[in-house]
PDB file of C-alpha atoms in Angstrom:
ATOM      1  CA  MET A 139     247.236-121.723  14.408  1.00  0.00           C
ATOM      2  CA  TYR A 140     244.100-121.359  12.151  1.00  0.00           C
ATOM      3  CA  ILE A 141     241.923-124.661  10.901  1.00  0.00           C
ATOM      4  CA  THR A 142     239.916-124.080   8.229  1.00  0.00           C
ATOM      5  CA  ASP A 143     236.392-124.661   8.127  1.00  0.00           C
ATOM      6  CA  GLU A 144     236.704-127.374   5.142  1.00  0.00           C
ATOM      7  CA  ALA A 145     240.017-128.906   6.940  1.00  0.00           C
ATOM      8  CA  LYS A 146     237.402-128.849  10.091  1.00  0.00           C
ATOM      9  CA  GLN A 147     234.865-130.603   8.149  1.00  0.00           C
ATOM     10  CA  LEU A 148     237.437-133.038   6.577  1.00  0.00           C
ATOM     11  CA  LEU A 149     238.388-134.480   9.775  1.00  0.00           C
ATOM     12  CA  GLU A 150     234.781-134.388  11.099  1.00  0.00           C
ATOM     13  CA  LYS A 151     234.175-136.714   8.254  1.00  0.00           C
ATOM     14  CA  SER A 152     237.302-138.946   8.311  1.00  0.00           C
ATOM     15  CA  GLY A 153     236.223-139.839  11.801  1.00  0.00           C
ATOM     16  CA  ALA A 154     239.795-138.492  13.563  1.00  0.00           C
ATOM     17  CA  VAL A 155     240.078-136.850  17.169  1.00  0.00           C
ATOM     18  CA  GLY A 156     243.183-135.108  16.934  1.00  0.00           C
ATOM     19  CA  ILE A 157     245.653-134.242  14.790  1.00  0.00           C
ATOM     20  CA  ARG A 158     249.621-133.955  16.357  1.00  0.00           C
ATOM     21  CA  LEU A 159     252.086-131.466  14.914  1.00  0.00           C
ATOM     22  CA  TYR A 160     255.916-132.616  15.448  1.00  0.00           C
ATOM     23  CA  THR A 161     259.352-131.832  13.775  1.00  0.00           C
ATOM     24  CA  VAL A 162     260.817-133.863  10.973  1.00  0.00           C
ATOM     25  CA  PRO A 163     265.029-133.866   9.862  1.00  0.00           C
ATOM     26  CA  SER A 164     265.332-131.437   7.045  1.00  0.00           C
ATOM     27  CA  SER A 165     268.656-131.657   4.875  1.00  0.00           C
ATOM     28  CA  SER A 166     268.426-127.938   3.811  1.00  0.00           C
ATOM     29  CA  ASN A 167     266.327-125.499   6.233  1.00  0.00           C
ATOM     30  CA  GLY A 168     266.527-127.234   9.389  1.00  0.00           C
ATOM     31  CA  PRO A 169     263.861-129.363  11.015  1.00  0.00           C
ATOM     32  CA  GLN A 170     260.245-128.801   9.203  1.00  0.00           C
ATOM     33  CA  ILE A 171     256.735-129.217  11.099  1.00  0.00           C
ATOM     34  CA  ALA A 172     254.996-132.799  10.125  1.00  0.00           C
ATOM     35  CA  LEU A 173     251.236-133.391  11.082  1.00  0.00           C
ATOM     36  CA  ALA A 174     249.969-137.004  11.773  1.00  0.00           C
ATOM     37  CA  ILE A 175     246.045-137.888  12.547  1.00  0.00           C
ATOM     38  CA  GLU A 176     247.328-139.583  15.900  1.00  0.00           C
ATOM     39  CA  GLU A 177     246.910-138.789  20.227  1.00  0.00           C
ATOM     40  CA  PRO A 178     248.929-136.570  21.999  1.00  0.00           C
ATOM     41  CA  HIS A 179     252.007-138.077  23.483  1.00  0.00           C
ATOM     42  CA  GLU A 180     252.466-137.262  27.028  1.00  0.00           C
ATOM     43  CA  TYR A 181     254.773-134.398  26.437  1.00  0.00           C
ATOM     44  CA  ASP A 182     252.681-132.641  24.370  1.00  0.00           C
ATOM     45  CA  ARG A 183     250.904-129.205  24.646  1.00  0.00           C
ATOM     46  CA  VAL A 184     247.044-129.748  23.530  1.00  0.00           C
ATOM     47  CA  GLN A 185     244.736-127.066  22.750  1.00  0.00           C
ATOM     48  CA  THR A 186     241.280-127.107  21.347  1.00  0.00           C
ATOM     49  CA  ILE A 187     241.245-125.270  18.025  1.00  0.00           C
ATOM     50  CA  LYS A 188     237.587-124.717  16.048  1.00  0.00           C
ATOM     51  CA  GLY A 189     236.785-127.537  18.067  1.00  0.00           C
ATOM     52  CA  ILE A 190     239.358-130.176  17.154  1.00  0.00           C
ATOM     53  CA  LYS A 191     242.263-131.691  19.313  1.00  0.00           C
ATOM     54  CA  VAL A 192     245.669-130.188  18.866  1.00  0.00           C
ATOM     55  CA  ALA A 193     248.466-131.417  19.850  1.00  0.00           C
ATOM     56  CA  PHE A 194     251.829-130.153  20.198  1.00  0.00           C
ATOM     57  CA  ASP A 195     255.068-131.328  20.481  1.00  0.00           C
ATOM     58  CA  PRO A 196     257.701-129.433  22.466  1.00  0.00           C
ATOM     59  CA  SER A 197     259.912-129.032  19.759  1.00  0.00           C
ATOM     60  CA  VAL A 198     257.231-127.566  17.466  1.00  0.00           C
ATOM     61  CA  THR A 199     257.111-123.413  17.661  1.00  0.00           C
ATOM     62  CA  GLY A 200     255.804-120.509  15.808  1.00  0.00           C
ATOM     63  CA  THR A 201     252.597-122.409  15.504  1.00  0.00           C
ATOM     64  CA  GLU A 202     250.343-119.258  15.125  1.00  0.00           C
ATOM     65  CA  ILE A 203     251.301-118.206  11.433  1.00  0.00           C
ATOM     66  CA  LEU A 204     250.447-122.059  10.652  1.00  0.00           C
ATOM     67  CA  THR A 205     247.036-122.695   8.171  1.00  0.00           C
ATOM     68  CA  LEU A 206     245.766-126.572   7.970  1.00  0.00           C
ATOM     69  CA  ASP A 207     243.555-126.333   5.383  1.00  0.00           C
ATOM     70  CA  LYS A 208     241.997-128.749   2.957  1.00  0.00           C
ATOM     71  CA  GLU A 209     243.798-129.736  -0.728  1.00  0.00           C
ATOM     72  CA  GLU A 210     242.671-131.439  -3.347  1.00  0.00           C
ATOM     73  CA  ASN A 211     244.867-132.550  -6.411  1.00  0.00           C
ATOM     74  CA  GLU A 212     244.756-135.638  -8.662  1.00  0.00           C
ATOM     75  CA  ASN A 213     246.347-138.124  -5.762  1.00  0.00           C
ATOM     76  CA  GLY A 214     242.819-137.266  -4.042  1.00  0.00           C
ATOM     77  CA  VAL A 215     242.151-134.986  -0.906  1.00  0.00           C
ATOM     78  CA  GLY A 216     243.812-134.528   2.281  1.00  0.00           C
ATOM     79  CA  LEU A 217     245.267-131.836   4.480  1.00  0.00           C
ATOM     80  CA  VAL A 218     247.831-129.595   4.030  1.00  0.00           C
ATOM     81  CA  LEU A 219     249.947-127.494   6.776  1.00  0.00           C
ATOM     82  CA  THR A 220     251.284-124.040   5.372  1.00  0.00           C
ATOM     83  CA  GLY A 221     253.359-121.583   6.684  1.00  0.00           C
ATOM     84  CA  PRO A 222     257.122-121.321   7.312  1.00  0.00           C
ATOM     85  CA  GLY A 223     258.993-124.545   8.326  1.00  0.00           C
ATOM     86  CA  SER A 224     255.762-126.712   7.260  1.00  0.00           C
ATOM     87  CA  TYR A 225     256.507-129.499   5.720  1.00  0.00           C
ATOM     88  CA  SER A 226     253.707-130.095   2.552  1.00  0.00           C
TER      89      SER A 226
END
């Protein structure tokens, strides 16, 4: 997984200690990967990427091709997860 400098700055500014990736059901293409700002769960795999603690639910695979970036739109500023199977 790649975290852009802009996403890292946004996480640090918000005071988040880490993020967690997990899967959610999808009606069309199987499970989608979702993102939450929360502590790791008991069975998560945890890595530190660019100084950010990232927890991966055991059901999440293929994370090496995901990118976490900052997104600005009419609703404000937030994080977006891009790549195959991401939910954004």
